[in-house]
Coordinates of C-alpha atoms in Angstrom, one line a residue:
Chain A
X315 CA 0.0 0.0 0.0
X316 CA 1.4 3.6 -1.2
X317 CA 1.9 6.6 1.4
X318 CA -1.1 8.1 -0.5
X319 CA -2.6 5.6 -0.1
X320 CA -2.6 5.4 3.4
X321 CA -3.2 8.8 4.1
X322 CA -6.4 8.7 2.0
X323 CA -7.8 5.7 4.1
X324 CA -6.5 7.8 7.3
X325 CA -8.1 11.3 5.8
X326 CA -11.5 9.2 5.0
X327 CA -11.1 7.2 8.9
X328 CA -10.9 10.9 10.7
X329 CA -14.3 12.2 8.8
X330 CA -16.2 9.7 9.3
X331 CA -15.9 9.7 12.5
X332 CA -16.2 13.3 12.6
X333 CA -19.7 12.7 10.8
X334 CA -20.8 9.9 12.5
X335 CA -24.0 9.9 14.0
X336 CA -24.3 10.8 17.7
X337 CA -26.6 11.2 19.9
X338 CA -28.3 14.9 20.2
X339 CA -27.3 17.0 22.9
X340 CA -29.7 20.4 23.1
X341 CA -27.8 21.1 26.2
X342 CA -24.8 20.8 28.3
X343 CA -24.0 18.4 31.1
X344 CA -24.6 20.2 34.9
X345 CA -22.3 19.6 37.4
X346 CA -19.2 19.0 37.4
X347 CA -18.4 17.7 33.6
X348 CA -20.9 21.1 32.4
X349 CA -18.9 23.7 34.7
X350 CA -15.3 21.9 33.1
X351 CA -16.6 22.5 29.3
X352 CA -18.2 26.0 30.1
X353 CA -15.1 26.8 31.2
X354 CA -12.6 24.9 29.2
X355 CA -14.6 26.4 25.9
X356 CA -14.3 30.0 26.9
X357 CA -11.2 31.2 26.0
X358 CA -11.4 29.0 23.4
X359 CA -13.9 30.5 21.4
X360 CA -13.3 33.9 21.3
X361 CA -11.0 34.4 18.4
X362 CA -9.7 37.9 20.0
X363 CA -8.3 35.7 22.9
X364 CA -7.0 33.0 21.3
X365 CA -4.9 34.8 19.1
X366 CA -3.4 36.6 21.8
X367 CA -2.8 33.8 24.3
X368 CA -1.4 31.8 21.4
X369 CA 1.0 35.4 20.8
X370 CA 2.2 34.7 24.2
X371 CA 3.5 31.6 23.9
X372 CA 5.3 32.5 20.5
X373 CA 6.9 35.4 21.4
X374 CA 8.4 33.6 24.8
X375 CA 9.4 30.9 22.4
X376 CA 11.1 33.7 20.6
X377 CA 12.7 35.3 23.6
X378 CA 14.1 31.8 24.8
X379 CA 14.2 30.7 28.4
X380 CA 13.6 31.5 30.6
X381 CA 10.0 33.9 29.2
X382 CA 9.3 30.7 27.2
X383 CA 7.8 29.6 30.7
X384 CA 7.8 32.9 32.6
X385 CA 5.2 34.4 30.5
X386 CA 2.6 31.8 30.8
X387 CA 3.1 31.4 34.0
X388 CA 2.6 35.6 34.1
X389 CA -0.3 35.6 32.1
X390 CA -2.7 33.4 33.9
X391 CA -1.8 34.8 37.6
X392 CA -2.6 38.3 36.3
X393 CA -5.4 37.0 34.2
X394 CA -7.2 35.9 37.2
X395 CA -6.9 39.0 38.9
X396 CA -8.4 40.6 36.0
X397 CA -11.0 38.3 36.6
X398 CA -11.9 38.8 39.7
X399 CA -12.0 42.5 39.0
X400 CA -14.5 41.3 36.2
X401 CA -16.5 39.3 38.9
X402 CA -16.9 41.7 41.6
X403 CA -17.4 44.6 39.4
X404 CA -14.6 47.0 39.9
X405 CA -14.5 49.0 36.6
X406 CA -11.6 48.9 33.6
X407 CA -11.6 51.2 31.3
X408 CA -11.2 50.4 27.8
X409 CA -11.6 46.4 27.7
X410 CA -12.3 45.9 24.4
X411 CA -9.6 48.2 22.9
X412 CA -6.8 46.7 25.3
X413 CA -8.5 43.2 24.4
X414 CA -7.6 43.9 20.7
X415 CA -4.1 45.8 21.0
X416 CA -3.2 42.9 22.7
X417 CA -3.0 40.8 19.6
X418 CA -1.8 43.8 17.7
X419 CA 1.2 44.6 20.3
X420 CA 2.2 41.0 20.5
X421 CA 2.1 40.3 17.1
X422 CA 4.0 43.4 16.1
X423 CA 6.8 42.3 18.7
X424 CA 6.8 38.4 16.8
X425 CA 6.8 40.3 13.5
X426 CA 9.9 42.3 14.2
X427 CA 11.7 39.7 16.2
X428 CA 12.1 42.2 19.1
X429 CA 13.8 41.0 22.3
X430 CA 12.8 43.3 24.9
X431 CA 14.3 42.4 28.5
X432 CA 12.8 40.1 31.1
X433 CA 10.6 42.4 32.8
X434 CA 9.5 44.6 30.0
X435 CA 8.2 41.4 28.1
X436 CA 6.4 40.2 31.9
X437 CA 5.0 44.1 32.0
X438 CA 3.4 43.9 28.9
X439 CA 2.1 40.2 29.2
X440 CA 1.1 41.2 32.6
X441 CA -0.7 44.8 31.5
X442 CA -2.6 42.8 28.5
X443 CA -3.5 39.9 30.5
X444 CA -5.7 42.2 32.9
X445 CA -8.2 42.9 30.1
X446 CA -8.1 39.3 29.0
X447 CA -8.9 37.7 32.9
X448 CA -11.8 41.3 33.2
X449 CA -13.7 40.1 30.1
X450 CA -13.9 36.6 30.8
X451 CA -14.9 37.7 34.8
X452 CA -17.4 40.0 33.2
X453 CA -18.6 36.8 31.0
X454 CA -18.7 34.6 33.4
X455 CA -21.7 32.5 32.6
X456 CA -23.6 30.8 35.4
X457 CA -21.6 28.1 35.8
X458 CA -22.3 25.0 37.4
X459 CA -19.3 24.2 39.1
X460 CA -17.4 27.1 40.2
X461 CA -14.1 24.7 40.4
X462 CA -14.4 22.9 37.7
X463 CA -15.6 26.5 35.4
X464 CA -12.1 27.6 37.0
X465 CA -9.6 24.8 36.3
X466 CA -11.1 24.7 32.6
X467 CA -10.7 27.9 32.0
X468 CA -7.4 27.9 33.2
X469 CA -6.1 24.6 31.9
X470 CA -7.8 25.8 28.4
X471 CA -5.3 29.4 28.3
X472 CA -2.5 27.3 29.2
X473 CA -2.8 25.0 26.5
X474 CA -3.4 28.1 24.2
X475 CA 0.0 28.6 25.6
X476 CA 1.1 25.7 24.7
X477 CA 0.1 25.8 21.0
X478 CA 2.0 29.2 20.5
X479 CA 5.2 27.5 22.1
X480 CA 4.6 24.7 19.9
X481 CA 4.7 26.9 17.1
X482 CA 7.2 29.2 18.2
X483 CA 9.6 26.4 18.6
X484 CA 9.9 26.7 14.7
X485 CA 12.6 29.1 15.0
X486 CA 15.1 26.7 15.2
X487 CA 14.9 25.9 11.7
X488 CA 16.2 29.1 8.9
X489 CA 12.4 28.5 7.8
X490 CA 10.8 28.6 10.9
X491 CA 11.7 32.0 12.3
X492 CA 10.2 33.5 9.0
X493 CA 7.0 31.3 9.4
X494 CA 6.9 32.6 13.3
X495 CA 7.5 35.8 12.0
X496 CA 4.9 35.6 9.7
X497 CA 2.3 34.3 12.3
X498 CA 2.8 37.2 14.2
X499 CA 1.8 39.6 11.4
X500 CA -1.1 37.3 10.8
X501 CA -1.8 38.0 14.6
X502 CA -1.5 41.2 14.2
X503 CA -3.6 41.9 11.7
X504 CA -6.3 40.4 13.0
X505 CA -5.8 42.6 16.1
X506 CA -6.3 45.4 13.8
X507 CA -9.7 43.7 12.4
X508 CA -10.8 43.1 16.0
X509 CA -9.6 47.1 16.8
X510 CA -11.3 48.5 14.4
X511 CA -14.7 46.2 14.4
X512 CA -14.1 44.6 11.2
X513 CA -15.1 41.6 12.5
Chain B
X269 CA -7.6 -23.0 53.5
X270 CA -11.0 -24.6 55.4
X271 CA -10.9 -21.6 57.9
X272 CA -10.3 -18.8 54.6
X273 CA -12.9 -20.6 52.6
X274 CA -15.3 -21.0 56.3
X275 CA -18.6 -18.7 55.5
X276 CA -18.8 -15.6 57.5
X277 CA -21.4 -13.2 57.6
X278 CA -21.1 -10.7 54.5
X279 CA -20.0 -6.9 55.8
X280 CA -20.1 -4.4 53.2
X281 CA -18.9 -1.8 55.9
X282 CA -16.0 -1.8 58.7
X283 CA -17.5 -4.2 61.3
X284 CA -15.2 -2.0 63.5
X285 CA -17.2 0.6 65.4
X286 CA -16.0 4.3 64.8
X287 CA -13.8 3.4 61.8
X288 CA -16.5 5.2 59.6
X289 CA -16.0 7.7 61.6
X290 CA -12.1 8.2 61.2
X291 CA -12.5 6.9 58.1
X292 CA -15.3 10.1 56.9
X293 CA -13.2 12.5 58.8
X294 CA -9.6 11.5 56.8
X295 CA -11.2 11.9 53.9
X296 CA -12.5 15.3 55.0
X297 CA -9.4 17.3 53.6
X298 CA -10.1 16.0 50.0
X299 CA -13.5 16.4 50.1
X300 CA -13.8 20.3 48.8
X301 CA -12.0 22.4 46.8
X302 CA -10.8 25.0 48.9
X303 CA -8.6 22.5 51.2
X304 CA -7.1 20.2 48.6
X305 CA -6.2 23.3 46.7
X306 CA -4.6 25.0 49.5
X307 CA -3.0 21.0 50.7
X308 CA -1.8 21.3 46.9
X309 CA -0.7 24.6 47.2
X310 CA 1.2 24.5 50.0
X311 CA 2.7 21.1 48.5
X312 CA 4.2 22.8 45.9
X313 CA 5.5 25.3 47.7
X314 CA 7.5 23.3 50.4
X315 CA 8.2 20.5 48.0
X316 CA 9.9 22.3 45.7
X317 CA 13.1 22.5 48.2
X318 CA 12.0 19.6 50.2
X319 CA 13.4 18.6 52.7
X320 CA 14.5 22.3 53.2
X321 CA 12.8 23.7 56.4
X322 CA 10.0 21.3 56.0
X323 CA 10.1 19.8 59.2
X324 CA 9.6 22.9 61.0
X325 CA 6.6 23.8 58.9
X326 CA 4.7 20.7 59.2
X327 CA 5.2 21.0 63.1
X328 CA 3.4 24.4 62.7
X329 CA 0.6 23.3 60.4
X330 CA 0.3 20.2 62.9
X331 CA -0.1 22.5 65.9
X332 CA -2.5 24.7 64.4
X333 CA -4.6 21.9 62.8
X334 CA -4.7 20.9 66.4
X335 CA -5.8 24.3 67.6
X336 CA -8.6 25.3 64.3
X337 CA -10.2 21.8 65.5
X338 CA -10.3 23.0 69.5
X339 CA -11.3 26.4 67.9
X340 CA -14.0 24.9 65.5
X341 CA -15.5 23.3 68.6
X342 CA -15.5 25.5 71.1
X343 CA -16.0 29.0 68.8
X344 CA -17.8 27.4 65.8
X345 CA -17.6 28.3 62.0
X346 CA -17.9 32.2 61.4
X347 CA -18.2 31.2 57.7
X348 CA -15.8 32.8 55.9
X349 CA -13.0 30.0 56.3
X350 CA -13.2 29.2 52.4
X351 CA -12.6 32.3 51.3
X352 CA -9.5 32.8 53.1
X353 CA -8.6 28.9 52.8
X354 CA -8.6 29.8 48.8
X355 CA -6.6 33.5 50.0
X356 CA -3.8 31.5 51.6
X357 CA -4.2 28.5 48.4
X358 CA -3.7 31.6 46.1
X359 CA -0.6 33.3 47.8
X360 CA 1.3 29.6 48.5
X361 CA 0.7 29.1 45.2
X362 CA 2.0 32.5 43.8
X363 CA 5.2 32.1 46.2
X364 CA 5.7 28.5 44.6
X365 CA 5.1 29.4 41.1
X366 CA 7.1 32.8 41.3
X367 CA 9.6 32.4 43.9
X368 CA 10.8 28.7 44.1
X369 CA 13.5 29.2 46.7
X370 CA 11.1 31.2 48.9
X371 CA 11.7 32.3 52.6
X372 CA 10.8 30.3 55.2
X373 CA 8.8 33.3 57.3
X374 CA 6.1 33.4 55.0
X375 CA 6.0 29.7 54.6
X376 CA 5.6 29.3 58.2
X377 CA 2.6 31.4 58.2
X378 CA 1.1 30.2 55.2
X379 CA 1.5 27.1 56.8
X380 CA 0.0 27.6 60.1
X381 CA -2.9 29.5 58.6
X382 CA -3.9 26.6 56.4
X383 CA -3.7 24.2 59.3
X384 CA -6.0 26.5 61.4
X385 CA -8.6 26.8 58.6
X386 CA -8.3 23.2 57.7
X387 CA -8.6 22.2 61.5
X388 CA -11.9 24.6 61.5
X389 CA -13.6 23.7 58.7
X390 CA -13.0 20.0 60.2
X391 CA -15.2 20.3 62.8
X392 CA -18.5 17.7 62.9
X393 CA -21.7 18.6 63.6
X394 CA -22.5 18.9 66.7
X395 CA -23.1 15.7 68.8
X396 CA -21.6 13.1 71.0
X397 CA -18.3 13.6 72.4
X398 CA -16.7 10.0 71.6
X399 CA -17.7 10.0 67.8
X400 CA -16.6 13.3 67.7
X401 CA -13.0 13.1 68.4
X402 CA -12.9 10.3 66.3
X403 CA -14.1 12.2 63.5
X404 CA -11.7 15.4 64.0
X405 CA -8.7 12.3 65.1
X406 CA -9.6 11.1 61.1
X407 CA -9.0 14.7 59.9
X408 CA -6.2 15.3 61.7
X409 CA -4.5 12.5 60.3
X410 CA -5.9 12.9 56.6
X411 CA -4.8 16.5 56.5
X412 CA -1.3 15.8 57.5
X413 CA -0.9 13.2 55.6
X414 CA -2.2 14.9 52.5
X415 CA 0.5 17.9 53.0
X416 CA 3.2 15.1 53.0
X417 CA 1.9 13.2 50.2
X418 CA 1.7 16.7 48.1
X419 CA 5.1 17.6 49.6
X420 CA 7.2 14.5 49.5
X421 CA 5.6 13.8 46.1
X422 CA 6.7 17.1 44.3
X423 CA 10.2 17.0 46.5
X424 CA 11.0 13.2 45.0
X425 CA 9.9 14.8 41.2
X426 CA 12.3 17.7 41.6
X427 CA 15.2 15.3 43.6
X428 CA 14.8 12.5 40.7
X429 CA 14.3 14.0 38.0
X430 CA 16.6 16.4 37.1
X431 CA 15.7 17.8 33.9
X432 CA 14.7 21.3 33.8
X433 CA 11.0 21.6 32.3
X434 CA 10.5 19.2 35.3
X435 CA 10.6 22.3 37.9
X436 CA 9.5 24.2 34.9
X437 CA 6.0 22.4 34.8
X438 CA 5.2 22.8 38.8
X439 CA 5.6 26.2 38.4
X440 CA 3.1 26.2 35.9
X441 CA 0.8 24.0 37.5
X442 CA 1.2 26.0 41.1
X443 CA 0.6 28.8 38.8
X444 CA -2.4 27.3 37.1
X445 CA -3.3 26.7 40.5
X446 CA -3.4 30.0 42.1
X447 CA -5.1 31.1 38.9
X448 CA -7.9 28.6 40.0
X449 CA -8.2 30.1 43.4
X450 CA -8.1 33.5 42.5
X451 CA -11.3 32.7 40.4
X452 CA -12.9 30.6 43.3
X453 CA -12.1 33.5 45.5
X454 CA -13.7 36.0 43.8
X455 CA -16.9 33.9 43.4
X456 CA -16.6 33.6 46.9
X457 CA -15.9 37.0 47.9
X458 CA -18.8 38.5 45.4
X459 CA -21.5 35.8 47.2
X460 CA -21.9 34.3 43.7
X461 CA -22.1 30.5 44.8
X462 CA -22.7 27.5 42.4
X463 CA -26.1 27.5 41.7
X464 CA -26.7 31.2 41.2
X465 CA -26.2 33.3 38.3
X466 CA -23.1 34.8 38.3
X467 CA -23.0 38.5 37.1
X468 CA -21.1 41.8 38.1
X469 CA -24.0 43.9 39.4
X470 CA -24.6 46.2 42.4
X471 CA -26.2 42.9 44.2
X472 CA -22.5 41.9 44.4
X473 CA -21.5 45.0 46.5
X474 CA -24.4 44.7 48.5
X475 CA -23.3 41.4 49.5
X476 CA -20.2 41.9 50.6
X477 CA -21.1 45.5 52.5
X478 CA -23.2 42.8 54.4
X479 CA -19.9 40.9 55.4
X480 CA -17.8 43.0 58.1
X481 CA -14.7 41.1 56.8
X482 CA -15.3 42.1 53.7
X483 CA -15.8 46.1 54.2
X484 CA -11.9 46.6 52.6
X485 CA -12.5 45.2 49.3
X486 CA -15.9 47.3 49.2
X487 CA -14.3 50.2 49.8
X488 CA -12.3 49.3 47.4
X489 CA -14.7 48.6 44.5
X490 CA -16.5 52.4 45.9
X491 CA -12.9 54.0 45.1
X492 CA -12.6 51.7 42.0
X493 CA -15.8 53.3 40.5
X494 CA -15.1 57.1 41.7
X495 CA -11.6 56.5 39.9
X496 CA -12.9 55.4 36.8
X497 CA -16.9 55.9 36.4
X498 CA -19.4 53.0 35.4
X499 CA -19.8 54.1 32.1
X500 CA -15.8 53.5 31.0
X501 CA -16.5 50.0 31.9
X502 CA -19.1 49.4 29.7
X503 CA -18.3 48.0 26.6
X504 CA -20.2 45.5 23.8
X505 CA -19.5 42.4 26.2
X506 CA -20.9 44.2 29.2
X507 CA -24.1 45.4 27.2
X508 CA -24.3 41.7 25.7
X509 CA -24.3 40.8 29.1
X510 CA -26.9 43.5 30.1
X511 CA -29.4 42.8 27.3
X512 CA -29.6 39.4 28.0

């Protein structure tokens, strides 16, 4: 059997199960499983976040250890606090705008490759993480678990982390640092679309 | 093999009278959120330069597990013990996350304030003596032996495993973990529990003027709002949220 082959019976194996028929579910499970998925799809499906928590985790890649784990573990400290802002209602101004120059400022900084020192990089994480953590306190839907709303949410940015490490790690190769760089702009842009309400 | 294979009568249970009891009450650490995280917390926080100074701190969380249980029975609950159990999870998880190394001061008192809320929260309800002290006896035991467990596990990770993303991960999970408790802490702290809805009004406010321990964060959501004014905080998601 040819490579082709194979990865034809493998494409074919992957959608079908994709489209396989399943039992309907109008709603989500309570308890604990319901308060784990609220949570864990949150940040998840909010293209303005996930573009920016995967920026984080490229641009440590790109500064190198030791932000390629200081800034996610940063970002989530800081992003609780913003949430708890969020949740007990002290006001931030400007959410949405600091929401989208997030992705615009990170991306920019993985576009031009800049290697700003320890601290400035933690500032900014830090600074843009606050709007991040306020709108997902403000959002907070009513969850059935509180725990288990918290650790998805949580173990969902980190893994958004994770992906833009992943992905950032591709500047080890000549090819890869202009692919990263390239994401960033991508990032960026879409920033800009989010900035301006294009979408 | 006549006397293994003898038929007995069938016990589903501990035929021993009171080992429920224990039993319930060493299980009682684990059994909510608030005091495995903070047991986690602080696990990860004396673990990571275990056996460093670890001895000391267990004899303070031991003596003031002791004295939350004498307090839990002789003062009662005041109800706010889960909100600062997930205050002292969120700093002892910061400090391990952050600062590794750490100082042993702060440890101390993380420690002994964990052991006084865990010992608090352990209390029964109220009824006869001898079942009692069994009960808080189980806790006691579970408690500490959950702080070792969480300690000498992360301390043999770090001691056998040299590689660097090996530290590298604890500090994210003790950060993921503070994270967690911030959130659960604000929940807490705004009186949103599990089965209400969950939103950022004025009802939130209320409920904490209502708490006395809670007057400094209210004054400091009043000075939030003078600083900045409602309106700057309202933007499409907050609207979204108002609509519906």
């Amino acid at each position: 059997m040819s490579e082709a082959t194979r990865l034809v019976i493998f494409g074919v194996v992957i959608i079908a199960s994709i489209l396989a028929p399943g039992s309907v579910e109008a709603h989500t499970e309570g308890g604990l499983a319901g308060g784990f998925i609220s949570g864990f799809t949150h940040p998840i499906l909010g293209w303005d976040h996930v573009v920016a928590m995967v920026a984080v985790g490229m641009w440590g890649a790109f500064l190198g250890p030791p932000a390629i784990w200081l800034l996610p573990v940063v970002f989530p400290l800081v992003m609780a606090f913003g949430a708890a802002l969020g949740i007990m209602g002290i006001p931030i101004p400007a959410v949405e705008t600091g929401i989208a120059a997030s992705a615009v400022v990170l991306g920019l900084l993985i576009l031009l490759a800049a290697k700003l020192p320890l601290w400035a990089a933690n500032v900014i994480v830090a600074v843009f993480a606050v709007f991040h953590g306020y709108a997902h306190g403000v959002e907070l839907p009513a969850a059935t678990n509180s725990f288990a709303y918290a650790a998805g949410f949580v173990i969902a940015t980190g893994l958004l982390h994770l992906i833009g490490i992943l992905f950032g790690l591709l500047i080890a190769w000549p090819f890869g640092a202009y692919a990263v760089r390239a994401g960033g702009g991508v990032i960026s842009v879409v920033g800009l679309a989010f900035l301006f309400g294009i979408v | 093999m006549a006397c293994a294979l003898a038929p007995t009568d069938a016990a589903a249970h501990a035929p021993i009278p009171g080992l429920m009891g224990f039993y319930v009450g060493m299980l009682h650490p684990l059994s909510t959120p608030p005091q495995l995280l903070a047991l986690l917390a602080l696990g990860l926080m004396l673990g990571q330069q275990f056996p460093r100074d670890f001895l000391v701190c267990w004899i303070v969380f031991a003596i003031c597990c002791f004295a939350g249980m004498v307090l839990g029975q002789t003062v009662g609950m005041q109800g706010t013990e889960d909100a600062w159990l997930l205050a002292i999870c969120a700093i002892a998880a910061s400090l391990a996350a952050l600062l590794p190394n750490g100082f042993v001061l702060p440890w101390l008192v993380l420690a002994g304030g964990c052991g006084l809320l865990v010992g608090i929260v352990s209390t029964p309800d109220p009824g006869h003596w001898r079942p009692t002290l069994i009960t808080l006896a189980g806790s006691f035991v579970g408690a500490n032996l959950a702080l070792l467990f969480s300690t000498g596990g992360v301390g043999w990770l770090t001691e056998h495993f040299s590689q660097p993303w090996v530290r590298i991960g604890l500090r994210i999970i003790a950060a993921w973990i503070a994270a967690i408790s911030f959130l659960m802490l604000a929940l807490v702290v705004s009186g949103a529990s599990d089965t209400k809805q969950i939103s950022p009004s004025e009802d939130a406010q209320s409920m904490i003027l209502e708490r006395p321990l809670m007057r400094p964060v209210a004054r400091a959501i009043q000075a939030g709002r003078l600083l900045c004014g409602r309106s700057l905080a309202c933007g499409p998601r907050r609207d979204k949220l108002r609509g519906a």
